[in-house]
Short mmCIF file of C-alpha atoms and ligand atoms in Angstrom, two decimals:
data_model
loop_
_atom_site.label_atom_id
_atom_site.label_comp_id
_atom_site.label_asym_id
_atom_site.label_seq_id
_atom_site.Cartn_x
_atom_site.Cartn_y
_atom_site.Cartn_z
CA UNK C 1 -0.45 -34.49 -25.46
CA UNK C 2 -3.06 -33.56 -22.97
CA UNK C 3 -2.45 -34.13 -19.28
CA UNK C 4 -0.64 -32.13 -16.62
CA UNK C 5 -0.33 -33.10 -13.00
CA UNK C 6 0.18 -30.85 -10.00
CA UNK C 7 1.75 -32.58 -7.02
CA UNK C 8 2.80 -31.37 -3.58
CA UNK C 9 6.40 -32.37 -2.86
CA UNK C 10 6.41 -31.89 0.92
CA UNK C 11 3.94 -32.86 3.67
CA UNK C 12 0.92 -31.17 2.11
CA UNK C 13 -0.43 -27.63 2.32
CA UNK C 14 1.95 -26.40 -0.38
CA UNK C 15 -0.77 -24.07 -1.76
CA UNK C 16 -1.52 -26.35 -4.70
CA UNK C 17 -5.06 -24.94 -4.90
CA UNK C 18 -3.81 -21.56 -6.06
CA UNK C 19 -1.68 -23.07 -8.83
CA UNK C 20 -4.45 -25.39 -9.95
CA UNK C 21 -6.84 -22.46 -10.03
CA UNK C 22 -4.45 -20.53 -12.29
CA UNK C 23 -3.75 -23.52 -14.55
CA UNK C 24 -7.43 -24.32 -15.05
CA UNK C 25 -7.51 -21.45 -17.53
CA UNK C 26 -5.44 -23.62 -19.89
CA UNK C 27 -7.31 -26.88 -19.26
CA UNK C 28 -10.67 -28.43 -20.10
CA UNK C 29 -10.94 -30.78 -17.12
CA UNK C 30 -9.62 -30.72 -13.54
CA UNK C 31 -9.46 -34.00 -11.60
CA UNK C 32 -9.12 -34.88 -7.92
CA UNK C 33 -7.92 -38.48 -7.79
CA UNK C 34 -7.09 -39.37 -4.15
CA UNK C 35 -7.68 -38.31 -0.56
CA UNK C 36 -10.90 -36.85 0.70
CA UNK C 37 -12.09 -34.08 2.97
CA UNK C 38 -8.78 -34.31 4.85
CA UNK C 39 -7.46 -31.98 2.15
CA UNK C 40 -8.03 -28.27 2.37
CA UNK C 41 -7.47 -25.91 -0.53
CA UNK C 42 -7.73 -22.18 -0.19
CA UNK C 43 -8.40 -20.11 -3.28
CA UNK C 44 -8.44 -16.32 -3.02
CA UNK C 45 -10.23 -14.59 -5.86
CA UNK C 46 -10.98 -10.88 -6.14
CA UNK C 47 -10.48 -10.55 -2.40
CA UNK C 48 -12.90 -13.40 -1.64
CA UNK C 49 -11.57 -16.49 0.12
CA UNK C 50 -12.94 -19.93 -0.74
CA UNK C 51 -12.04 -23.08 1.15
CA UNK C 52 -12.40 -26.35 -0.74
CA UNK C 53 -11.93 -29.88 0.49
CA UNK C 54 -13.30 -32.25 -2.13
CA UNK C 55 -14.37 -30.11 -5.05
CA UNK C 56 -11.51 -29.43 -7.50
CA UNK C 57 -10.27 -25.85 -7.58
CA UNK C 58 -11.36 -25.61 -11.23
CA UNK C 59 -14.94 -25.06 -10.09
CA UNK C 60 -14.57 -21.29 -10.29
CA UNK C 61 -14.47 -21.43 -14.09
CA UNK C 62 -17.83 -22.61 -15.43
CA UNK C 63 -16.36 -23.78 -18.74
CA UNK C 64 -14.07 -26.23 -16.93
CA UNK C 65 -15.31 -29.73 -16.09
CA UNK C 66 -14.42 -30.82 -12.54
CA UNK C 67 -14.07 -34.50 -11.74
CA UNK C 68 -13.86 -36.31 -8.41
CA UNK C 69 -12.43 -39.62 -9.56
CA UNK C 70 -12.60 -43.20 -8.27
CA UNK C 71 -9.63 -42.96 -5.90
CA UNK C 72 -11.22 -40.26 -3.71
CA UNK C 73 -13.10 -41.15 -0.53
CA UNK C 74 -16.27 -39.16 0.01
CA UNK C 75 -18.18 -38.15 3.08
CA UNK C 76 -21.50 -37.22 1.42
CA UNK C 77 -22.57 -34.49 3.90
CA UNK C 78 -19.17 -32.78 3.52
CA UNK C 79 -19.41 -32.85 -0.26
CA UNK C 80 -23.00 -31.56 -0.22
CA UNK C 81 -22.13 -28.81 2.22
CA UNK C 82 -19.27 -27.74 -0.01
CA UNK C 83 -21.43 -27.74 -3.14
CA UNK C 84 -24.25 -25.86 -1.42
CA UNK C 85 -21.78 -23.35 0.08
CA UNK C 86 -20.36 -22.60 -3.37
CA UNK C 87 -23.82 -22.25 -4.92
CA UNK C 88 -24.91 -19.85 -2.16
CA UNK C 89 -21.94 -17.63 -3.06
CA UNK C 90 -22.92 -17.51 -6.72
CA UNK C 91 -20.57 -20.22 -8.06
CA UNK C 92 -22.15 -22.48 -10.65
CA UNK C 93 -22.05 -26.15 -9.66
CA UNK C 94 -24.14 -28.42 -11.88
CA UNK C 95 -23.06 -30.35 -14.96
CA UNK C 96 -19.54 -28.99 -14.47
CA UNK C 97 -19.00 -31.37 -11.54
CA UNK C 98 -18.88 -35.15 -11.95
CA UNK C 99 -18.32 -37.57 -9.07
CA UNK C 100 -17.29 -41.18 -9.61
CA UNK C 101 -19.73 -44.00 -8.96
CA UNK C 102 -16.61 -45.95 -7.93
CA UNK C 103 -15.54 -43.55 -5.18
CA UNK C 104 -15.78 -45.11 -1.72
CA UNK C 105 -18.06 -43.63 0.90
CA UNK C 106 -17.26 -42.56 4.42
CA UNK C 107 -19.84 -43.55 7.03
CA UNK C 108 -20.26 -42.52 10.70
CA UNK C 109 -18.40 -45.66 11.88
CA UNK C 110 -15.27 -44.50 10.01
CA UNK C 111 -15.09 -41.34 12.14
CA UNK C 112 -15.40 -43.43 15.30
CA UNK C 113 -12.67 -45.83 14.14
CA UNK C 114 -10.37 -42.92 13.22
CA UNK C 115 -10.74 -41.53 16.75
CA UNK C 116 -10.20 -44.89 18.43
CA UNK C 117 -7.15 -45.79 16.35
CA UNK C 118 -5.51 -42.46 17.06
CA UNK C 119 -6.15 -42.82 20.77
CA UNK C 120 -5.08 -46.43 21.05
CA UNK C 121 -1.81 -46.27 19.07
CA UNK C 122 1.17 -46.71 21.33
CA UNK C 123 3.96 -44.17 20.88
CA UNK C 124 3.56 -41.06 18.78
CA UNK C 125 0.08 -40.76 17.28
CA UNK C 126 -0.30 -40.27 13.53
CA UNK C 127 -2.45 -37.28 14.38
CA UNK C 128 -4.95 -37.74 11.57
CA UNK C 129 -7.46 -35.12 10.49
CA UNK C 130 -10.21 -37.29 12.08
CA UNK C 131 -12.19 -37.31 8.85
CA UNK C 132 -12.49 -41.11 8.67
CA UNK C 133 -10.06 -41.25 5.75
CA UNK C 134 -7.81 -44.12 6.92
CA UNK C 135 -10.69 -46.38 8.08
CA UNK C 136 -12.54 -45.83 4.78
CA UNK C 137 -9.48 -46.74 2.70
CA UNK C 138 -8.93 -49.73 4.99
CA UNK C 139 -12.45 -50.96 4.26
CA UNK C 140 -11.94 -50.35 0.56
CA UNK C 141 -8.89 -52.61 0.50
CA UNK C 142 -10.59 -55.12 2.82
CA UNK C 143 -13.68 -55.06 0.55
CA UNK C 144 -16.18 -56.79 2.86
CA UNK C 145 -17.34 -53.62 4.63
CA UNK C 146 -16.98 -51.14 1.78
CA UNK C 147 -19.75 -49.19 0.08
CA UNK C 148 -19.16 -47.14 -3.06
CA UNK C 149 -21.09 -44.13 -4.25
CA UNK C 150 -22.82 -46.11 -6.99
CA UNK C 151 -23.99 -48.70 -4.43
CA UNK C 152 -26.40 -46.18 -2.92
CA UNK C 153 -28.57 -46.45 -6.05
CA UNK C 154 -28.82 -50.26 -5.96
CA UNK C 155 -31.68 -52.34 -4.56
CA UNK C 156 -29.57 -54.05 -1.91
CA UNK C 157 -28.27 -50.80 -0.36
CA UNK C 158 -30.41 -51.11 2.79
CA UNK C 159 -29.25 -54.72 3.32
CA UNK C 160 -25.60 -53.76 2.86
CA UNK C 161 -25.87 -50.99 5.46
CA UNK C 162 -27.61 -53.34 7.88
CA UNK C 163 -24.96 -56.08 7.49
CA UNK C 164 -22.09 -53.67 7.86
CA UNK C 165 -23.60 -51.90 10.87
CA UNK C 166 -23.99 -55.29 12.60
CA UNK C 167 -20.31 -56.08 11.96
CA UNK C 168 -19.11 -52.60 12.92
CA UNK C 169 -21.02 -52.75 16.20
CA UNK C 170 -19.05 -55.85 17.14
CA UNK C 171 -15.77 -54.27 16.08
CA UNK C 172 -16.37 -51.03 17.96
CA UNK C 173 -17.54 -52.85 21.07
CA UNK C 174 -14.42 -55.04 20.85
CA UNK C 175 -12.32 -51.91 20.74
CA UNK C 176 -13.83 -50.88 24.07
CA UNK C 177 -16.63 -48.58 22.94
CA UNK C 178 -19.96 -48.62 24.69
CA UNK C 179 -23.11 -48.83 22.61
CA UNK C 180 -24.13 -45.27 23.54
CA UNK C 181 -20.88 -43.79 22.38
CA UNK C 182 -21.16 -44.83 18.75
CA UNK C 183 -24.92 -44.93 18.19
CA UNK C 184 -25.04 -46.83 14.93
CA UNK C 185 -28.62 -47.22 13.81
CA UNK C 186 -28.74 -48.95 10.42
CA UNK C 187 -32.21 -47.68 9.50
CA UNK C 188 -31.37 -44.08 10.32
CA UNK C 189 -28.05 -44.23 8.50
CA UNK C 190 -29.70 -45.80 5.47
CA UNK C 191 -32.41 -43.13 5.37
CA UNK C 192 -29.86 -40.36 5.73
CA UNK C 193 -27.65 -41.75 2.95
CA UNK C 194 -30.69 -42.18 0.67
CA UNK C 195 -31.32 -38.47 1.11
CA UNK C 196 -27.66 -37.72 0.28
CA UNK C 197 -27.91 -40.04 -2.74
CA UNK C 198 -30.82 -38.06 -4.16
CA UNK C 199 -29.06 -34.74 -3.65
CA UNK C 200 -25.87 -36.07 -5.25
CA UNK C 201 -27.64 -37.78 -8.16
CA UNK C 202 -27.09 -34.94 -10.68
CA UNK C 203 -23.33 -35.20 -10.22
CA UNK C 204 -22.77 -38.95 -10.24
CA UNK C 205 -21.19 -40.70 -13.23
CA UNK C 206 -18.56 -43.07 -14.59
CA UNK C 207 -15.57 -40.74 -14.38
CA UNK C 208 -13.10 -43.44 -15.48
CA UNK C 209 -14.81 -43.84 -18.85
CA UNK C 210 -15.29 -40.07 -19.11
CA UNK C 211 -11.59 -39.37 -18.51
CA UNK C 212 -10.39 -42.08 -20.89
CA UNK C 213 -12.61 -40.63 -23.62
CA UNK C 214 -11.32 -37.17 -22.79
CA UNK C 215 -7.60 -37.95 -23.08
CA UNK C 216 -8.19 -39.97 -26.23
CA UNK C 217 -10.05 -36.96 -27.69
CA UNK C 218 -7.01 -34.80 -26.86
CA UNK C 219 -8.80 -32.77 -24.19
CA UNK C 220 -6.52 -30.97 -21.79
CA UNK C 221 -6.71 -32.58 -18.37
CA UNK C 222 -5.22 -31.29 -15.13
CA UNK C 223 -4.71 -33.68 -12.20
CA UNK C 224 -4.87 -32.00 -8.83
CA UNK C 225 -3.02 -33.90 -6.10
CA UNK C 226 -4.12 -33.59 -2.49
CA UNK C 227 -1.71 -33.69 0.49
CA UNK C 228 1.97 -34.05 -0.43
CA UNK C 229 4.29 -36.79 -1.67
CA UNK C 230 5.92 -37.30 1.74
CA UNK C 231 2.48 -38.40 2.99
CA UNK C 232 2.18 -41.08 0.28
CA UNK C 233 1.02 -44.40 1.76
CA UNK C 234 3.68 -46.41 -0.11
CA UNK C 235 6.57 -44.00 -0.56
CA UNK C 236 6.13 -41.47 2.25
CA UNK C 237 7.19 -41.37 5.89
CA UNK C 238 5.16 -44.44 6.84
CA UNK C 239 3.26 -44.83 9.15
CA UNK C 240 3.01 -41.04 9.50
CA UNK C 241 1.30 -40.72 6.15
CA UNK C 242 -2.19 -40.49 4.75
CA UNK C 243 -3.91 -43.61 3.37
CA UNK C 244 -3.66 -42.86 -0.34
CA UNK C 245 -0.98 -42.35 -2.99
CA UNK C 246 -0.51 -38.63 -2.61
CA UNK C 247 2.62 -38.50 -4.78
CA UNK C 248 2.48 -38.45 -8.57
CA UNK C 249 2.18 -42.24 -8.63
CA UNK C 250 -1.44 -41.87 -7.48
CA UNK C 251 -2.66 -40.34 -10.74
CA UNK C 252 -3.15 -43.55 -12.77
CA UNK C 253 -4.60 -45.66 -9.96
CA UNK C 254 -6.89 -42.92 -8.63
CA UNK C 255 -8.19 -41.62 -11.94
CA UNK C 256 -7.97 -44.65 -14.22
CA UNK C 257 -5.96 -42.63 -16.74
CA UNK C 258 -2.68 -44.37 -17.63
CA UNK C 259 0.45 -42.47 -16.63
CA UNK C 260 1.58 -42.26 -20.26
CA UNK C 261 -0.96 -39.50 -20.81
CA UNK C 262 0.65 -37.23 -18.23
CA UNK C 263 3.23 -35.24 -20.12
CA UNK C 264 3.92 -32.48 -17.66
CA UNK C 265 4.31 -32.64 -13.89
CA UNK C 266 4.56 -29.47 -11.84
CA UNK C 267 5.95 -30.02 -8.34
CA UNK C 268 4.71 -27.58 -5.72
CA UNK C 269 6.92 -26.65 -2.78
CA UNK C 270 6.80 -24.01 -0.15
CA UNK C 271 9.92 -21.85 0.17
CA UNK C 272 10.25 -23.58 3.56
CA UNK C 273 8.66 -26.76 5.03
CA UNK C 274 5.61 -27.48 7.16
CA UNK C 275 4.03 -30.58 8.61
CA UNK C 276 0.74 -31.17 10.46
CA UNK C 277 0.29 -34.15 12.72
CA UNK C 278 2.93 -36.57 14.00
CA UNK C 279 6.09 -37.98 12.46
CA UNK C 280 9.71 -36.94 11.98
CA UNK C 281 10.52 -33.60 10.41
CA UNK C 282 14.31 -33.17 10.23
CA UNK C 283 14.40 -29.42 9.51
CA UNK C 284 11.70 -28.47 12.04
CA UNK C 285 12.32 -25.19 13.86
CA UNK C 286 10.49 -25.45 17.15
CA UNK C 287 11.68 -21.97 18.09
CA UNK C 288 11.29 -18.28 17.24
CA UNK C 289 12.05 -18.89 13.55
CA UNK C 290 9.35 -21.55 13.31
CA UNK C 291 6.98 -19.22 15.13
CA UNK C 292 7.79 -16.34 12.74
CA UNK C 293 7.05 -18.56 9.73
CA UNK C 294 3.84 -19.85 11.34
CA UNK C 295 2.46 -16.39 12.04
CA UNK C 296 3.59 -14.74 8.83
CA UNK C 297 2.48 -17.68 6.69
CA UNK C 298 -0.74 -18.24 8.65
CA UNK C 299 0.38 -21.82 9.04
CA UNK C 300 -2.74 -23.22 10.65
CA UNK C 301 -4.61 -26.17 9.09
CA UNK C 302 -7.32 -25.27 6.57
CA UNK C 303 -9.38 -28.26 7.70
CA UNK C 304 -8.54 -28.68 11.38
CA UNK C 305 -6.99 -25.26 12.26
CA UNK C 306 -4.15 -27.14 13.99
CA UNK C 307 -0.92 -25.10 14.13
CA UNK C 308 1.47 -26.45 11.52
CA UNK C 309 5.02 -27.38 12.46
CA UNK C 310 7.42 -25.16 10.50
CA UNK C 311 11.04 -25.49 9.40
CA UNK C 312 13.67 -24.87 6.74
CA UNK C 313 13.53 -26.10 3.15
CA UNK C 314 14.65 -29.71 2.91
CA UNK C 315 16.40 -30.50 -0.37
CA UNK C 316 16.93 -34.19 0.43
CA UNK C 317 13.18 -34.65 0.76
CA UNK C 318 12.24 -32.43 -2.20
CA UNK C 319 14.72 -34.06 -4.54
CA UNK C 320 13.38 -37.48 -3.58
CA UNK C 321 9.75 -36.53 -4.12
CA UNK C 322 10.51 -34.63 -7.34
CA UNK C 323 12.03 -37.82 -8.75
CA UNK C 324 9.25 -40.01 -7.35
CA UNK C 325 6.58 -37.85 -8.98
CA UNK C 326 8.44 -37.35 -12.27
CA UNK C 327 8.50 -33.59 -11.76
CA UNK C 328 9.51 -31.39 -14.70
CA UNK C 329 9.56 -28.03 -12.94
CA UNK C 330 8.81 -26.39 -9.63
CA UNK C 331 6.38 -23.82 -8.29
CA UNK C 332 7.87 -22.21 -5.18
CA UNK C 333 5.07 -20.90 -2.97
CA UNK C 334 4.91 -18.46 -0.06
CA UNK C 335 8.29 -16.89 -0.78
CA UNK C 336 7.03 -13.65 0.82
CA UNK C 337 6.81 -15.43 4.20
CA UNK C 338 10.61 -15.57 4.41
CA UNK C 339 10.98 -11.76 4.09
CA UNK C 340 12.58 -10.12 7.13
CA UNK C 341 14.52 -13.21 8.24
CA UNK C 342 18.18 -12.10 8.29
CA UNK C 343 19.54 -15.51 7.36
CA UNK C 344 17.98 -18.50 5.60
CA UNK C 345 19.05 -22.12 5.90
CA UNK C 346 18.67 -24.82 3.28
CA UNK C 347 19.11 -28.45 4.28
CA UNK C 348 21.32 -29.90 1.54
CA UNK C 349 22.11 -33.34 3.04
CA UNK C 350 21.59 -35.45 6.17
CA UNK C 351 24.07 -37.04 8.49
CA UNK C 352 23.14 -40.50 9.72
CA UNK C 353 25.42 -42.34 12.13
CA UNK C 354 28.26 -39.97 11.23
CA UNK C 355 27.87 -40.53 7.48
CA UNK C 356 26.66 -37.91 5.06
CA UNK C 357 23.69 -39.15 3.02
CA UNK C 358 21.78 -37.60 0.12
CA UNK C 359 19.03 -40.22 -0.15
CA UNK C 360 15.80 -39.92 1.78
CA UNK C 361 15.75 -42.74 4.38
CA UNK C 362 13.26 -45.55 3.78
CA UNK C 363 12.52 -46.07 7.47
CA UNK C 364 10.92 -43.52 9.73
CA UNK C 365 13.24 -44.39 12.63
CA UNK C 366 16.27 -43.52 10.50
CA UNK C 367 14.61 -40.27 9.45
CA UNK C 368 14.13 -39.47 13.13
CA UNK C 369 17.87 -39.82 13.74
CA UNK C 370 19.22 -37.80 10.82
CA UNK C 371 20.99 -34.51 11.49
CA UNK C 372 20.38 -31.94 8.77
CA UNK C 373 23.39 -30.38 7.07
CA UNK C 374 22.62 -26.73 6.36
CA UNK C 375 23.82 -24.17 3.92
CA UNK C 376 23.22 -20.53 4.88
CA UNK C 377 22.09 -17.76 2.62
CA UNK C 378 21.44 -14.11 3.39
CA UNK C 379 17.74 -13.19 3.63
CA UNK C 380 16.04 -10.04 2.33
CA UNK C 381 14.36 -7.48 4.47
CA UNK C 382 11.86 -5.88 2.11
CA UNK C 383 8.26 -6.96 1.46
CA UNK C 384 7.92 -8.74 -1.90
CA UNK C 385 4.20 -9.48 -2.13
CA UNK C 386 3.61 -6.64 -4.63
CA UNK C 387 6.33 -7.88 -7.03
CA UNK C 388 5.20 -9.41 -10.34
CA UNK C 389 8.48 -9.91 -12.22
CA UNK C 390 11.39 -12.11 -11.27
CA UNK C 391 13.82 -9.31 -12.13
CA UNK C 392 12.19 -7.07 -9.52
CA UNK C 393 12.77 -9.51 -6.65
CA UNK C 394 15.62 -8.64 -4.26
CA UNK C 395 18.89 -10.22 -5.35
CA UNK C 396 18.94 -12.42 -2.22
CA UNK C 397 15.50 -13.82 -3.09
CA UNK C 398 16.61 -14.60 -6.63
CA UNK C 399 19.76 -16.27 -5.32
CA UNK C 400 17.68 -18.33 -2.90
CA UNK C 401 15.39 -19.54 -5.72
CA UNK C 402 18.34 -20.32 -7.98
CA UNK C 403 19.97 -22.33 -5.23
CA UNK C 404 16.80 -24.35 -4.56
CA UNK C 405 16.47 -25.04 -8.26
CA UNK C 406 20.07 -26.22 -8.62
CA UNK C 407 19.92 -28.39 -5.50
CA UNK C 408 16.55 -30.00 -6.29
CA UNK C 409 17.60 -30.34 -9.92
CA UNK C 410 14.49 -28.82 -11.47
CA UNK C 411 13.84 -25.35 -12.93
CA UNK C 412 11.59 -22.95 -11.04
CA UNK C 413 8.63 -22.20 -13.29
CA UNK C 414 6.37 -20.29 -10.92
CA UNK C 415 6.96 -18.22 -7.80
CA UNK C 416 4.15 -17.17 -5.50
CA UNK C 417 4.45 -14.08 -3.30
CA UNK C 418 0.92 -13.97 -1.82
CA UNK C 419 -2.40 -15.79 -1.82
CA UNK C 420 -4.11 -13.85 -4.63
CA UNK C 421 -4.01 -15.05 -8.26
CA UNK C 422 -2.27 -11.82 -9.15
CA UNK C 423 0.57 -12.38 -6.71
CA UNK C 424 2.32 -14.83 -9.01
CA UNK C 425 5.53 -14.63 -11.01
CA UNK C 426 5.80 -16.87 -14.07
CA UNK C 427 8.65 -18.70 -15.74
CA UNK C 428 8.93 -16.41 -18.72
CA UNK C 429 9.90 -13.64 -16.37
CA UNK C 430 12.31 -15.96 -14.58
CA UNK C 431 14.01 -16.88 -17.82
CA UNK C 432 13.99 -13.39 -19.26
CA UNK C 433 15.39 -11.80 -16.16
P1 LIG Y 1 -5.46 -38.56 7.54
O1 LIG Y 1 -5.24 -38.26 6.10
O2 LIG Y 1 -6.60 -37.77 8.14
O3 LIG Y 1 -5.55 -40.03 7.82
O4 LIG Y 1 -4.16 -38.07 8.36
C1 LIG Y 1 -2.90 -38.72 8.21
C2 LIG Y 1 -1.76 -37.70 8.23
O5 LIG Y 1 -1.81 -36.90 7.05
C3 LIG Y 1 -1.81 -36.71 9.40
O6 LIG Y 1 -0.48 -36.40 9.78
C4 LIG Y 1 -2.47 -35.48 8.80
O7 LIG Y 1 -2.13 -34.31 9.49
C5 LIG Y 1 -1.88 -35.52 7.40
N1 LIG Y 1 -2.75 -34.87 6.42
C6 LIG Y 1 -3.87 -35.33 5.87
N2 LIG Y 1 -4.38 -34.46 4.99
C7 LIG Y 1 -3.54 -33.42 4.97
C8 LIG Y 1 -3.49 -32.20 4.22
O8 LIG Y 1 -4.34 -31.92 3.37
N3 LIG Y 1 -2.46 -31.38 4.50
C9 LIG Y 1 -1.49 -31.69 5.39
N4 LIG Y 1 -1.47 -32.81 6.10
C10 LIG Y 1 -2.49 -33.68 5.88
#
């Protein structure tokens, strides 16, 4: 059976790109199915660093077909810049990239709305990436003001832009913007998007049909999740979430491939936790430990460079998202970042109103009030980024991984000890150790 999915089980930035890049070797097709240029994937190859936002990490292998499916929202200049940046560094991007005609487009008004909504929210701001993601998904669901990639090649494209610009002008003015601040000129926007349409033409296709044919022909397909399951619009820490289904449940809706084809789900976690933007984070360490993790792990946003909030591993959250995404096994990333810390803490349960709970709260205000219950483990002092076999890891590191595995209830299949492809320890070693 053909399909594997790779899902982040925390608040994103779990280093999924590295795992996807490694797994592409065993797959024919790699698919992005939700999110947009709010995602940032870093792939380090032969000492060269590549940052991807929309293009699947499979792009570095020319024999692999990369697909940006219907559930992704696309800002055409970002996608073009990414494609052109890859090409200028010698990476082949042509027939090996296919972008869905059904994918929704981000327009300049979406950026303006993202900014306004963030500023005008009372209380803690969501702290979005300001890439127009939420407003574009809102228009998709609302339908009246939405434009999809395939619409750019239709005769009524100019009329659609004109109608929507007229409506958006009223909305933005109503929100308190002055005309000069949002500068929406329908003719200019139309001309610009026609240029993007021509440059994107070689990549555009019906990815839903393509993927259905592929799974039925027994091709090996890899689904690459963006963000993490705790940011899922329906099942995450709402409203401090992104606007798509970033847990495993997003695969069928975003790609059009029924969930029954996905036979293996790999859940990606960091050896600790991070979060960017607002929202509760029970195990956050806003102190020297958090600072140590941030500096050692270079925990600054790939897209926005914002410092990430850092904290201890949260089993309550990871067990919830592992179940939600149907995870079979775990990849534990950035284990090397914990080296040198004398003592490690794992959050094994929460206390809420004096009661111990194991379930992840369904309301953000309850999550804000939980008190984490920690279990301590001794750390290890030595550097581990050169280690390639599980058996060669310090005993304390092995014990830490075993404990995470038992508590989350899933085996650890992969361990990452550095950003390079080579700095990876695989399950066989784990089991043979
Ligand atoms: P948006 O996706 O830009 O609307 O942002 C909504 C929330 O999701 C904010 O807290 C962002 O920081 C977070 N977010 C979006 N994309 C990512 C990501 O790729 N990694 C981590 N957090 C993300």
